[in-house]
Each structure stands twice: as C-alpha cells, then as structure tokens.
PDB file of C-alpha atoms in Angstrom:
ATOM      1  CA  MET A   1     -13.789   2.493 -12.877  1.00  0.00           C
ATOM      2  CA  SER A   2     -13.432  -1.040 -11.511  1.00  0.00           C
ATOM      3  CA  GLY A   3     -13.628  -1.836  -7.817  1.00  0.00           C
ATOM      4  CA  GLY A   4      -9.942  -2.776  -7.788  1.00  0.00           C
ATOM      5  CA  ALA A   5      -8.940   0.567  -9.330  1.00  0.00           C
ATOM      6  CA  GLN A   6     -11.100   2.443  -6.813  1.00  0.00           C
ATOM      7  CA  ILE A   7      -9.477   0.551  -3.967  1.00  0.00           C
ATOM      8  CA  ILE A   8      -5.975   1.340  -5.218  1.00  0.00           C
ATOM      9  CA  ASP A   9      -6.966   5.031  -5.447  1.00  0.00           C
ATOM     10  CA  ALA A  10      -8.252   4.871  -1.854  1.00  0.00           C
ATOM     11  CA  VAL A  11      -5.012   3.235  -0.648  1.00  0.00           C
ATOM     12  CA  VAL A  12      -2.893   5.892  -2.391  1.00  0.00           C
ATOM     13  CA  THR A  13      -5.082   8.644  -0.897  1.00  0.00           C
ATOM     14  CA  ARG A  14      -4.672   7.207   2.608  1.00  0.00           C
ATOM     15  CA  LEU A  15      -0.914   6.841   2.262  1.00  0.00           C
ATOM     16  CA  ALA A  16      -0.641  10.413   0.974  1.00  0.00           C
ATOM     17  CA  THR A  17      -1.801  11.615   4.409  1.00  0.00           C
ATOM     18  CA  ILE A  18       1.533  10.519   5.923  1.00  0.00           C
ATOM     19  CA  THR A  19       3.149  13.844   6.803  1.00  0.00           C
ATOM     20  CA  ALA A  20       4.961  15.116   9.875  1.00  0.00           C
ATOM     21  CA  ALA A  21       2.470  17.998   9.958  1.00  0.00           C
ATOM     22  CA  GLY A  22      -0.298  15.379  10.221  1.00  0.00           C
ATOM     23  CA  GLY A  23       1.316  13.788  13.274  1.00  0.00           C
ATOM     24  CA  TYR A  24       3.261  11.023  11.534  1.00  0.00           C
ATOM     25  CA  HIS A  25       6.971  10.236  11.956  1.00  0.00           C
ATOM     26  CA  THR A  26       7.806  10.808   8.279  1.00  0.00           C
ATOM     27  CA  ASP A  27       6.789  12.836   5.247  1.00  0.00           C
ATOM     28  CA  ALA A  28       6.623   9.771   2.980  1.00  0.00           C
ATOM     29  CA  GLY A  29       3.100  10.710   1.878  1.00  0.00           C
ATOM     30  CA  ALA A  30       4.503  13.630  -0.113  1.00  0.00           C
ATOM     31  CA  THR A  31       5.541  11.125  -2.808  1.00  0.00           C
ATOM     32  CA  VAL A  32       3.277   8.133  -3.367  1.00  0.00           C
ATOM     33  CA  VAL A  33       3.494   6.514  -6.811  1.00  0.00           C
ATOM     34  CA  ARG A  34       1.331   3.725  -8.186  1.00  0.00           C
ATOM     35  CA  ASN A  35       4.023   1.365  -9.439  1.00  0.00           C
ATOM     36  CA  ALA A  36       7.778   1.028  -9.395  1.00  0.00           C
ATOM     37  CA  ARG A  37       8.081   1.595 -13.131  1.00  0.00           C
ATOM     38  CA  ALA A  38       6.704   5.108 -12.621  1.00  0.00           C
ATOM     39  CA  LEU A  39       9.443   5.869 -10.104  1.00  0.00           C
ATOM     40  CA  PRO A  40      12.002   8.440 -11.270  1.00  0.00           C
ATOM     41  CA  GLU A  41      14.613   7.052  -8.840  1.00  0.00           C
ATOM     42  CA  GLU A  42      17.280   9.634  -9.558  1.00  0.00           C
ATOM     43  CA  THR A  43      14.907  12.530  -8.838  1.00  0.00           C
ATOM     44  CA  THR A  44      12.929  11.132  -5.904  1.00  0.00           C
ATOM     45  CA  ALA A  45      14.360  11.903  -2.472  1.00  0.00           C
ATOM     46  CA  PRO A  46      13.431   9.517   0.325  1.00  0.00           C
ATOM     47  CA  PRO A  47      11.212   8.875   2.108  1.00  0.00           C
ATOM     48  CA  PHE A  48       8.634   7.816  -0.466  1.00  0.00           C
ATOM     49  CA  ILE A  49       6.082   5.057  -1.054  1.00  0.00           C
ATOM     50  CA  VAL A  50       5.329   2.838  -4.060  1.00  0.00           C
ATOM     51  CA  VAL A  51       1.956   1.042  -4.348  1.00  0.00           C
ATOM     52  CA  THR A  52       1.960  -1.912  -6.744  1.00  0.00           C
ATOM     53  CA  PRO A  53      -1.016  -4.206  -7.419  1.00  0.00           C
ATOM     54  CA  VAL A  54       0.187  -7.820  -7.451  1.00  0.00           C
ATOM     55  CA  SER A  55      -2.963  -9.837  -8.157  1.00  0.00           C
ATOM     56  CA  ASP A  56      -6.762  -9.684  -8.141  1.00  0.00           C
ATOM     57  CA  GLY A  57      -8.324 -13.111  -8.077  1.00  0.00           C
ATOM     58  CA  PRO A  58     -11.861 -14.400  -7.641  1.00  0.00           C
ATOM     59  CA  LEU A  59     -12.927 -16.134  -4.450  1.00  0.00           C
ATOM     60  CA  SER A  60     -16.560 -16.845  -5.318  1.00  0.00           C
ATOM     61  CA  TYR A  61     -19.490 -15.777  -7.479  1.00  0.00           C
ATOM     62  CA  SER A  62     -23.026 -15.056  -6.331  1.00  0.00           C
ATOM     63  CA  HIS A  63     -25.803 -17.394  -7.428  1.00  0.00           C
ATOM     64  CA  SER A  64     -26.847 -14.975 -10.153  1.00  0.00           C
ATOM     65  CA  GLY A  65     -23.257 -14.452 -11.303  1.00  0.00           C
ATOM     66  CA  ALA A  66     -23.655 -10.671 -10.964  1.00  0.00           C
ATOM     67  CA  ARG A  67     -21.407 -10.275  -7.915  1.00  0.00           C
ATOM     68  CA  LEU A  68     -17.847 -11.471  -7.545  1.00  0.00           C
ATOM     69  CA  LEU A  69     -15.997 -11.711  -4.242  1.00  0.00           C
ATOM     70  CA  SER A  70     -12.299 -11.070  -4.972  1.00  0.00           C
ATOM     71  CA  THR A  71      -8.974 -10.832  -3.198  1.00  0.00           C
ATOM     72  CA  LEU A  72      -6.813  -7.895  -4.270  1.00  0.00           C
ATOM     73  CA  SER A  73      -3.147  -8.145  -3.279  1.00  0.00           C
ATOM     74  CA  ILE A  74      -1.053  -4.980  -3.199  1.00  0.00           C
ATOM     75  CA  ASN A  75       2.557  -4.452  -2.212  1.00  0.00           C
ATOM     76  CA  ILE A  76       3.274  -1.253  -0.328  1.00  0.00           C
ATOM     77  CA  GLU A  77       6.964  -0.453  -0.595  1.00  0.00           C
ATOM     78  CA  GLY A  78       8.479   2.232   1.587  1.00  0.00           C
ATOM     79  CA  TYR A  79      11.881   3.746   0.890  1.00  0.00           C
ATOM     80  CA  VAL A  80      14.148   5.659   3.267  1.00  0.00           C
ATOM     81  CA  ASP A  81      17.672   7.042   3.162  1.00  0.00           C
ATOM     82  CA  GLY A  82      20.064   4.087   3.275  1.00  0.00           C
ATOM     83  CA  GLN A  83      22.768   6.059   5.039  1.00  0.00           C
ATOM     84  CA  GLY A  84      22.894   6.238   8.827  1.00  0.00           C
ATOM     85  CA  ALA A  85      20.098   4.830  10.996  1.00  0.00           C
ATOM     86  CA  TRP A  86      18.074   3.284   8.172  1.00  0.00           C
ATOM     87  CA  GLY A  87      16.632   0.564  10.444  1.00  0.00           C
ATOM     88  CA  GLU A  88      15.006   3.132  12.710  1.00  0.00           C
ATOM     89  CA  SER A  89      13.806   5.075   9.675  1.00  0.00           C
ATOM     90  CA  LEU A  90      12.167   1.948   8.226  1.00  0.00           C
ATOM     91  CA  ALA A  91      10.531   1.187  11.585  1.00  0.00           C
ATOM     92  CA  ASP A  92       9.137   4.737  11.722  1.00  0.00           C
ATOM     93  CA  LEU A  93       7.843   4.480   8.155  1.00  0.00           C
ATOM     94  CA  LEU A  94       6.232   1.084   8.816  1.00  0.00           C
ATOM     95  CA  HIS A  95       4.497   2.550  11.867  1.00  0.00           C
ATOM     96  CA  ASP A  96       3.216   5.398   9.685  1.00  0.00           C
ATOM     97  CA  ILE A  97       1.947   2.989   7.008  1.00  0.00           C
ATOM     98  CA  ARG A  98       0.173   0.825   9.604  1.00  0.00           C
ATOM     99  CA  ARG A  99      -1.422   3.888  11.164  1.00  0.00           C
ATOM    100  CA  ALA A 100      -2.551   5.307   7.807  1.00  0.00           C
ATOM    101  CA  MET A 101      -4.013   1.986   6.682  1.00  0.00           C
ATOM    102  CA  ALA A 102      -5.728   1.119   9.965  1.00  0.00           C
ATOM    103  CA  PRO A 103      -9.450   0.857   9.267  1.00  0.00           C
ATOM    104  CA  VAL A 104     -11.106   3.651  11.198  1.00  0.00           C
ATOM    105  CA  VAL A 105     -14.587   2.553  10.141  1.00  0.00           C
ATOM    106  CA  THR A 106     -16.140  -0.766   9.203  1.00  0.00           C
ATOM    107  CA  PRO A 107     -16.067  -1.737   6.403  1.00  0.00           C
ATOM    108  CA  PRO A 108     -12.616  -0.312   5.538  1.00  0.00           C
ATOM    109  CA  LEU A 109     -11.719   2.093   2.744  1.00  0.00           C
ATOM    110  CA  GLY A 110     -15.071   3.839   2.775  1.00  0.00           C
ATOM    111  CA  GLY A 111     -17.024   0.669   2.104  1.00  0.00           C
ATOM    112  CA  LEU A 112     -14.987  -0.418  -0.924  1.00  0.00           C
ATOM    113  CA  ALA A 113     -13.431  -3.316   0.988  1.00  0.00           C
ATOM    114  CA  GLN A 114     -15.075  -6.075   2.988  1.00  0.00           C
ATOM    115  CA  LYS A 115     -11.858  -6.918   4.824  1.00  0.00           C
ATOM    116  CA  MET A 116      -8.336  -5.535   4.805  1.00  0.00           C
ATOM    117  CA  GLU A 117      -5.141  -6.991   6.262  1.00  0.00           C
ATOM    118  CA  LEU A 118      -1.634  -5.558   6.283  1.00  0.00           C
ATOM    119  CA  GLY A 119       0.769  -8.496   6.427  1.00  0.00           C
ATOM    120  CA  VAL A 120       4.251  -8.946   7.814  1.00  0.00           C
ATOM    121  CA  ALA A 121       6.655  -6.334   6.472  1.00  0.00           C
ATOM    122  CA  LEU A 122      10.094  -7.313   5.230  1.00  0.00           C
ATOM    123  CA  PHE A 123      13.035  -4.922   5.597  1.00  0.00           C
ATOM    124  CA  ASP A 124      15.641  -4.788   2.843  1.00  0.00           C
ATOM    125  CA  PRO A 125      18.879  -3.091   3.890  1.00  0.00           C
ATOM    126  CA  PRO A 126      20.767  -0.926   1.432  1.00  0.00           C
ATOM    127  CA  ASP A 127      23.279  -2.635  -0.836  1.00  0.00           C
ATOM    128  CA  ASP A 128      26.919  -1.883  -0.099  1.00  0.00           C
ATOM    129  CA  GLY A 129      27.193   1.816  -0.871  1.00  0.00           C
ATOM    130  CA  GLY A 130      23.476   1.909  -1.659  1.00  0.00           C
ATOM    131  CA  ILE A 131      21.473   5.033  -1.010  1.00  0.00           C
ATOM    132  CA  LEU A 132      18.068   3.473  -0.266  1.00  0.00           C
ATOM    133  CA  ALA A 133      16.713   0.993   2.265  1.00  0.00           C
ATOM    134  CA  MET A 134      13.232  -0.375   1.712  1.00  0.00           C
ATOM    135  CA  LEU A 135      10.404  -2.281   3.289  1.00  0.00           C
ATOM    136  CA  THR A 136       7.703  -4.299   1.595  1.00  0.00           C
ATOM    137  CA  ALA A 137       4.342  -4.694   3.337  1.00  0.00           C
ATOM    138  CA  PRO A 138       1.734  -6.879   1.606  1.00  0.00           C
ATOM    139  CA  LEU A 139      -1.818  -5.566   1.789  1.00  0.00           C
ATOM    140  CA  THR A 140      -4.653  -8.021   1.140  1.00  0.00           C
ATOM    141  CA  ILE A 141      -8.131  -6.676   0.491  1.00  0.00           C
ATOM    142  CA  ILE A 142     -11.315  -8.710   0.094  1.00  0.00           C
ATOM    143  CA  HIS A 143     -13.820  -6.799  -2.030  1.00  0.00           C
ATOM    144  CA  ILE A 144     -17.017  -7.299  -3.989  1.00  0.00           C
ATOM    145  CA  SER A 145     -17.168  -6.469  -7.678  1.00  0.00           C
ATOM    146  CA  ILE A 146     -20.486  -5.949  -9.423  1.00  0.00           C
ATOM    147  CA  LEU A 147     -20.238  -7.602 -12.822  1.00  0.00           C
ATOM    148  CA  GLU A 148     -22.067  -5.897 -15.659  1.00  0.00           C
ATOM    149  CA  GLN A 149     -24.397  -8.135 -17.627  1.00  0.00           C
TER     150      GLN A 149
END
C-alpha cells in the first residue's frame, strides 16, 4: 500500500473516533466515507464526514532518487442537519475535526507524515429548503514515499 493510501486510512481512522461517548460534540465519526461518490445521500443521516484526496504532488527527490517528498492534499467535508441551528452544528463539528486531527505526537499520524496542517474551513449553508449544511476543511500533509527500484 502506498504512503498516500496509508495516510488516508490513518485520517479516516482518526475521524472515526469522533463520538459523543468519546467526549466530542458530535457523533460524526459513526459515518466516515472515503469520497463523495461513495456517499448514499438518501440513506445517510447527518452528521457525517467525507474524506476526499485532491492531489498528491512531488516536492523533491533524494539524491539517489529512492525517496520522494510529497504533498498530499485532502478535503475533509463535514455535513450536519441543515434545519435549525446549522451554524452552531457546523462550528461544533469543525471543533471535533480539529481536535481529532491535532497531532498528539511528532511526527503526526504515527510517523506517516512529516508535517500536517488543517487549513481554513469554509461553511456552506443549506440551499433554500435544503436538508444539509456542510463545511470543507483542507488538510495538507507532507510525507515521504520510498520509491521501489
């Protein structure tokens, strides 16, 4: 399994810890899917989280060419009920995502990442009559890939 795939698995695992029983504000971790196309929207009750890889590009190669320093960009989308106090619900979910993704050890994600940064989250209110409000938080991860010769 590639380094990028391992990192995505680690991100999904971390986000899946978001439960009220675990001390978080929401239970969004009960449903974490890997990309929006896998989302059965009509059967998924909010809150839930979608993790979508956006890009994985090289930064630099080692002198031998065996190691590649890369930047993996992932969008973390959080969805809440669009009825009622959706703004507060999105703020609670963003707090949960930040807490779950906070590196508790260095390097983050169990050593898979060299550096990790959760960017500025954007809130998207529900459409008129819409049932979901969402946030998008970009996650940027610098990681090293070992290239097979």
